[in-house]
Short mmCIF file of C-alpha atoms in Angstrom, two decimals:
data_model
loop_
_atom_site.label_atom_id
_atom_site.label_comp_id
_atom_site.label_asym_id
_atom_site.label_seq_id
_atom_site.Cartn_x
_atom_site.Cartn_y
_atom_site.Cartn_z
CA LEU A 29 26.39 -21.13 14.32
CA GLU A 30 24.71 -22.88 11.41
CA ASP A 31 23.12 -25.50 13.67
CA GLY A 32 21.86 -22.72 15.94
CA LEU A 33 20.23 -20.89 13.02
CA PHE A 34 18.65 -24.14 11.82
CA ALA A 35 17.25 -24.78 15.29
CA LEU A 36 15.92 -21.20 15.45
CA ALA A 37 14.20 -21.65 12.10
CA GLN A 38 12.52 -24.80 13.38
CA VAL A 39 11.38 -22.96 16.50
CA LEU A 40 9.78 -20.30 14.28
CA ARG A 41 7.65 -23.03 12.75
CA PHE A 42 5.48 -23.18 15.86
CA PRO A 43 4.14 -19.59 15.71
CA VAL A 44 3.98 -19.52 11.88
CA MET A 45 1.41 -22.30 11.53
CA PRO A 46 -1.11 -20.86 14.06
CA LEU A 47 -0.62 -17.40 12.57
CA LEU A 48 -1.46 -18.78 9.12
CA TRP A 49 -4.72 -20.09 10.58
CA VAL A 50 -5.36 -16.61 12.02
CA CYS A 51 -4.81 -15.17 8.54
CA VAL A 52 -7.27 -17.65 7.04
CA VAL A 53 -9.96 -16.75 9.60
CA ALA A 54 -9.27 -13.03 9.15
CA ALA A 55 -9.45 -13.27 5.35
CA VAL A 56 -12.76 -15.17 5.46
CA PHE A 57 -14.19 -12.71 7.99
CA MET A 58 -13.07 -9.67 5.96
CA THR A 59 -14.49 -11.12 2.75
CA ALA A 60 -17.85 -11.95 4.34
CA ARG A 61 -18.08 -8.52 5.93
CA ALA A 62 -17.17 -6.81 2.65
CA LEU A 63 -19.93 -8.74 0.84
CA VAL A 64 -22.46 -7.71 3.49
CA ASP A 65 -21.32 -4.08 3.21
CA PHE A 66 -21.50 -4.29 -0.58
CA VAL A 67 -25.14 -5.43 -0.49
CA ALA A 68 -26.04 -2.80 2.13
CA ARG A 69 -24.25 -0.07 0.21
CA ARG A 70 -26.09 -0.89 -3.02
CA ARG A 71 -29.41 -0.85 -1.21
CA GLU A 72 -28.71 2.44 0.58
CA ARG A 73 -27.41 4.20 -2.53
CA SER A 74 -30.01 2.91 -4.96
CA GLY A 75 -31.14 6.00 -6.88
CA PHE A 76 -29.19 8.36 -4.58
CA THR A 77 -27.00 11.19 -5.82
CA LEU A 78 -25.68 13.90 -3.53
CA ASN A 79 -26.26 16.71 -6.03
CA ALA A 80 -29.92 15.73 -6.38
CA TRP A 81 -30.27 15.60 -2.60
CA LEU A 82 -28.75 19.07 -2.21
CA ARG A 83 -31.11 20.57 -4.78
CA HIS A 84 -34.03 19.98 -2.40
CA GLY A 85 -32.81 22.54 0.15
CA HIS A 86 -30.15 23.45 2.68
CA VAL A 87 -28.24 20.93 4.75
CA LEU A 88 -28.51 22.46 8.21
CA ASP A 89 -32.29 22.87 8.19
CA ALA A 90 -33.00 19.56 6.45
CA SER A 91 -35.99 17.59 7.70
CA GLU A 92 -35.67 14.20 9.34
CA SER A 93 -36.99 12.46 6.23
CA ARG A 94 -34.36 14.17 4.05
CA ILE A 95 -31.58 13.26 6.47
CA ARG A 96 -32.73 9.63 6.54
CA ALA A 97 -32.39 9.57 2.75
CA LEU A 98 -28.63 10.10 3.11
CA PRO A 99 -26.22 7.13 3.22
CA PRO A 100 -25.09 6.35 6.81
CA PRO A 101 -21.67 8.11 6.64
CA LEU A 102 -23.19 11.35 5.33
CA ARG A 103 -26.13 11.11 7.70
CA SER A 104 -23.72 10.72 10.60
CA LEU A 105 -21.74 13.74 9.40
CA VAL A 106 -24.84 15.95 9.27
CA ASN A 107 -26.02 14.82 12.72
CA THR A 108 -22.56 15.36 14.20
CA VAL A 109 -22.32 18.85 12.65
CA GLU A 110 -25.72 19.76 14.09
CA SER A 111 -24.64 18.54 17.51
CA GLU A 112 -21.33 20.42 17.34
CA ARG A 113 -23.09 23.56 16.13
CA ARG A 114 -25.45 23.52 19.09
CA GLU A 115 -22.44 23.21 21.37
CA GLY A 116 -20.69 26.09 19.58
CA ARG A 117 -17.63 24.04 18.63
CA LEU A 118 -17.60 24.64 14.87
CA ALA A 119 -15.88 28.03 14.99
CA HIS A 120 -12.15 28.53 14.43
CA GLY A 121 -11.61 25.47 12.23
CA GLY A 122 -13.91 23.15 14.15
CA LEU A 123 -15.68 21.91 11.01
CA GLU A 124 -12.40 21.20 9.25
CA HIS A 125 -11.07 19.35 12.28
CA LEU A 126 -14.23 17.27 12.46
CA LEU A 127 -13.97 16.39 8.78
CA MET A 128 -10.29 15.41 9.11
CA GLU A 129 -11.09 13.15 12.06
CA ARG A 130 -13.75 11.34 10.05
CA GLU A 131 -11.45 10.93 7.05
CA GLU A 132 -8.71 9.53 9.28
CA ALA A 133 -11.16 7.04 10.78
CA LEU A 134 -12.23 5.92 7.30
CA ARG A 135 -8.62 5.41 6.18
CA ASN A 136 -7.76 3.53 9.38
CA GLY A 137 -10.49 1.06 8.50
CA LEU A 138 -8.35 -0.05 5.54
CA THR A 139 -5.38 -0.99 7.74
CA PRO A 140 -6.36 -4.62 8.57
CA SER A 141 -6.90 -5.65 4.93
CA ARG A 142 -3.77 -3.84 3.77
CA MET A 143 -1.76 -5.50 6.50
CA LEU A 144 -3.06 -8.94 5.57
CA VAL A 145 -2.04 -8.35 1.94
CA LYS A 146 1.60 -8.44 3.07
CA VAL A 147 1.45 -10.59 6.19
CA GLY A 148 -0.38 -13.54 4.57
CA PRO A 149 2.13 -14.20 1.77
CA SER A 150 5.05 -13.49 4.13
CA LEU A 151 3.85 -16.13 6.58
CA GLY A 152 3.22 -18.47 3.66
CA LEU A 153 6.81 -18.01 2.53
CA LEU A 154 8.09 -18.69 6.03
CA GLY A 155 5.90 -21.77 6.20
CA THR A 156 7.43 -22.89 2.91
CA LEU A 157 11.09 -22.38 3.61
CA ILE A 158 11.16 -23.80 7.15
CA PRO A 159 9.79 -27.26 6.19
CA MET A 160 12.04 -27.29 3.11
CA GLY A 161 15.04 -27.10 5.42
CA THR A 162 13.73 -30.15 7.28
CA ALA A 163 12.99 -31.87 3.96
CA LEU A 164 16.57 -31.36 2.78
CA ALA A 165 17.86 -32.71 6.08
CA SER A 166 15.65 -35.79 5.63
CA LEU A 167 16.92 -36.19 2.08
CA ALA A 168 20.48 -36.17 3.36
CA THR A 169 19.67 -39.09 5.68
CA GLY A 170 17.75 -40.97 2.97
CA ASN A 171 14.35 -40.61 4.66
CA LEU A 172 12.27 -39.94 1.55
CA GLU A 173 8.94 -40.41 3.32
CA ALA A 174 9.70 -37.66 5.82
CA MET A 175 10.99 -35.43 3.00
CA ALA A 176 7.75 -35.89 1.04
CA GLY A 177 5.68 -34.99 4.10
CA GLN A 178 7.65 -31.81 4.68
CA MET A 179 7.40 -30.80 1.02
CA ILE A 180 3.61 -31.19 1.20
CA VAL A 181 3.55 -28.86 4.20
CA ALA A 182 5.80 -26.38 2.37
CA PHE A 183 3.61 -26.16 -0.74
CA THR A 184 0.40 -26.05 1.30
CA THR A 185 1.54 -23.06 3.34
CA THR A 186 2.51 -21.27 0.13
CA ILE A 187 -0.98 -21.75 -1.28
CA ILE A 188 -2.65 -20.62 1.96
CA GLY A 189 -0.45 -17.53 2.25
CA LEU A 190 -1.07 -16.46 -1.34
CA ALA A 191 -4.81 -17.16 -1.07
CA THR A 192 -5.22 -15.03 2.07
CA GLY A 193 -3.16 -12.24 0.52
CA THR A 194 -5.27 -12.31 -2.65
CA LEU A 195 -8.55 -12.18 -0.74
CA ALA A 196 -7.23 -9.33 1.40
CA TYR A 197 -6.13 -7.42 -1.72
CA VAL A 198 -9.59 -7.72 -3.30
CA VAL A 199 -11.24 -6.54 -0.07
CA ALA A 200 -8.77 -3.66 0.28
CA ALA A 201 -9.39 -2.56 -3.32
CA MET A 202 -13.16 -2.60 -2.81
CA ARG A 203 -13.01 -0.68 0.43
CA GLN A 204 -10.50 1.81 -1.00
CA ALA A 205 -13.02 2.76 -3.69
CA TRP A 206 -15.79 3.11 -1.10
CA VAL A 207 -13.61 5.22 1.18
CA ALA A 208 -12.56 7.50 -1.67
CA GLU A 209 -16.20 8.04 -2.67
CA THR A 210 -17.27 8.72 0.92
CA ILE A 211 -14.42 11.17 1.52
CA ARG A 212 -15.24 13.04 -1.67
CA GLU A 213 -18.92 13.31 -0.72
CA GLN A 214 -18.12 14.34 2.85
CA ARG A 215 -15.84 17.12 1.63
CA TYR A 216 -18.46 18.39 -0.77
CA LEU A 217 -21.14 18.26 1.92
CA ALA A 218 -18.83 20.02 4.40
CA GLU A 219 -18.23 22.83 1.89
CA ARG A 220 -21.96 23.35 1.53
CA ILE A 221 -22.35 23.35 5.32
CA ALA A 222 -19.53 25.89 5.65
CA ASP A 223 -21.29 28.16 3.13
CA GLU A 224 -24.48 27.91 5.18
CA LEU A 225 -22.63 28.61 8.43
CA GLU A 226 -21.00 31.83 7.20
CA PRO A 227 -24.16 34.02 7.35
CA ILE A 228 -25.04 32.55 10.76
CA THR A 229 -21.56 33.28 12.10
CA ALA A 230 -21.62 36.79 10.66
CA ALA A 231 -25.02 37.48 12.26
CA VAL A 232 -23.84 36.23 15.66
CA ALA A 233 -20.71 38.39 15.40
CA ALA A 234 -22.79 41.43 14.46
CA ARG A 235 -25.05 40.92 17.49
CA LYS A 236 -22.02 40.69 19.76
CA VAL A 237 -20.59 43.91 18.34
CA GLY A 238 -23.95 45.64 18.66
#
């Protein structure tokens, strides 16, 4: 039984090493994309505040120039609401459903970085313990050169796993703050849209009754 478990652990070494490389590529890609988004977000939000934007008029009848002044998530929300309103799909909780869908999509965008926070160090630990078993077996046979080589692999995988997890954590923390800010602004904007829709809905209902 013990020999079988040792052999199984050695077999697991083959997927662990490629997966660590996948984590490295994913962490670098996530970090680069987060930096690009950070620069774009600062440029788009330079001098922008939602309260100041709302003081210039209503949301539903906003001009194209005013809508273009919104950050992309809020601009997309306004355009989607206008499209749904023309189709008559905002009644009976349609606006709330639309807002919940957008919030769920924003939170789902955090899943890859959050997953890498745990997967990277876990794979690093696996990549540490598996070669250490081989190193101890080499020590038992007196093969110090092989033991040293396995210990180098063990410590290297630990470093890689922790590094990818740390990068993923930083990216996840940054994006969590952005998502929280966007969700807060979307909810506020949706409340203002709902207030503007109430008189329109009441007028339509009155015409139907008449």
